[in-house]
Amino acid sequence: MFDEDRPGRVLAGLREFYDARPAATPGPGAETALALFHDVAATVPAYGSFLRGHGIDPAAVRTVEDFARLPLLDKESYHRRHPLPQLCRHGRLDACDMVAVSSGSSGSPTVWPRSVLDERHVAARFEQVFRDGFHAAERTTLAVICFALGNWVGGMYTAACCRHLAAKGYPITVATPGNDLDEILRVVGELGPHFDQVVLLGYPPFVKNVVDAGLARGVDWPAYGIRLVLAGEVFSEQWRDLVGRRAGMTDPCHDSASLYGTADAGVLGNETPLSVRVRRFLAGRPDAARELFGDSRLPTLVQYDPVSRYFEARDGTLLFTGDNGVPLIRYHIADEGGIVSFAAMLEFCRKYDFDPTEGHCGRDAAVSELPFVYVFGRSLFTVSFFGANVYPENVTVGLERADIGEKVTGKFVLLAEEDADRDRRLSVVVELAPGVRPDPALVPVIAESIRSELLRLNSEFAHYVPPDYQTPSVVLRETGDPEFFPPGVKHRYTRPAGTN
């Protein structure tokens, strides 16, 4: 059973990562995906069975056009229909040295095996953020992992990738307090003074909790040169500015970066100074954003390496192909979004007299010419109300107004409920900031702010919902409320009415 060749494969793969730099121009993504397809068809028992079930001879798939006609994979039709070892190469689960577990936000948690070599693709995304955004090659950096540790994908995977950067030569030291707020603040206070900058890595609402709790305890955030790496949720540019001000960050294009990641395949793309600059422009021009994205919402906008993760768009949702412990070919992850080439993005921006390659955000970083992918999230996270899809992103902006943002954490739960007469009502349960007590006078202020933003940002809501039903019912709960905001778990912004 001992695999004598494995050390050689691992050493060769890691040497390839340590000797290379993240791609700045797109490589032959389609050709790489086609080659991966043939390898997976020959070595992964479950995929071979899947193809036979669809009457597909792998030898007949010779061109990119052939590849684009292959059936899609998803959790239900592929991952959950085969024993876990059969999803791995040669049917060997033991060839993977670790597992990651999905959050279960769309159902039961799912196990994804992977090996240390799979971390290379993800570490390259972190390297692009740390190098181009945070200038971590020239600054000593304390990376504080604020994702939950354990089998969940965020914490252990992020810590491993940051350690790869340290091994590669970046002056980075990794601390792993996980999502223990007191321990995070202790680590920052004790170790932060020894570094040029401190990077907090976590889910946006939790990182905001860390910043707010630190302010309440007298933490001098600007003294630590705070930077943020965020993942898991779409946030607004108002949110970026709000948290940036509180943490003493002064350069929004370089001080924070969002990752587009999944348990299925790790990090698929990352914000760059260029993509942040584009997104901030679009945040101020909702007409341009609607033209580009076909929606009033502002999605996460990242750049990606098509050789590492090959994206396709189909019917307004995203597919990707990538190599992992469980290799995935044309995997339908159910994220709403699309792709835009680098050239097409620049042409679109210049049509509005805006050149994202010039100016403050591009002043000292090489412009990455990689393509863009934009992600709204999954439609199952919306609430249907009078036929209008109400998105958490719309509600978030309503909580970020200056007179409200100081009193809330940014977390909420959105529900469409029926009253005793079976009338539908939109309800928003809002988490108050630490130390803030429920104040009845705050309820109508929040309700009106949310209503105003829904009318401004969501044309369906404005046209479908009768005026008498447009103002939501607002319920205030204290920080860490066990029913709606239990500590230590990934927050859900929507849930079916009548559930916890």
PDB file of C-alpha atoms in Angstrom, residues 103-106 233 381 392 411-414 483-486 489-496 499-500:
ATOM      1  CA  SER A 103     -20.695  24.589   4.849  1.00  0.00           C
ATOM      2  CA  GLY A 104     -23.956  22.824   4.149  1.00  0.00           C
ATOM      3  CA  SER A 105     -25.733  26.107   3.390  1.00  0.00           C
ATOM      4  CA  SER A 106     -27.535  24.422   0.486  1.00  0.00           C
ATOM      5  CA  GLU A 233     -20.254  36.540   0.657  1.00  0.00           C
ATOM      6  CA  PHE A 381     -30.412  32.527  -1.133  1.00  0.00           C
ATOM      7  CA  PRO A 392     -29.611  39.955   0.768  1.00  0.00           C
ATOM      8  CA  LYS A 411     -25.776  40.473   9.937  1.00  0.00           C
ATOM      9  CA  PHE A 412     -29.465  39.893   9.377  1.00  0.00           C
ATOM     10  CA  VAL A 413     -31.968  37.192   8.469  1.00  0.00           C
ATOM     11  CA  LEU A 414     -34.437  37.858   5.667  1.00  0.00           C
ATOM     12  CA  GLU A 483     -31.749  31.603  17.488  1.00  0.00           C
ATOM     13  CA  PHE A 484     -30.710  33.826  14.595  1.00  0.00           C
ATOM     14  CA  PHE A 485     -27.009  34.668  15.075  1.00  0.00           C
ATOM     15  CA  PRO A 486     -25.336  31.753  16.878  1.00  0.00           C
ATOM     16  CA  VAL A 489     -21.131  28.969  12.491  1.00  0.00           C
ATOM     17  CA  LYS A 490     -21.409  30.393   9.009  1.00  0.00           C
ATOM     18  CA  HIS A 491     -24.275  32.851   8.957  1.00  0.00           C
ATOM     19  CA  ARG A 492     -27.319  32.317   6.720  1.00  0.00           C
ATOM     20  CA  TYR A 493     -28.944  35.513   5.496  1.00  0.00           C
ATOM     21  CA  THR A 494     -32.154  33.820   4.397  1.00  0.00           C
ATOM     22  CA  ARG A 495     -34.158  30.900   5.661  1.00  0.00           C
ATOM     23  CA  PRO A 496     -37.625  29.508   5.032  1.00  0.00           C
ATOM     24  CA  THR A 499     -37.511  27.765  10.646  1.00  0.00           C
ATOM     25  CA  ASN A 500     -34.487  28.438  12.841  1.00  0.00           C
TER      26      ASN A 500
END
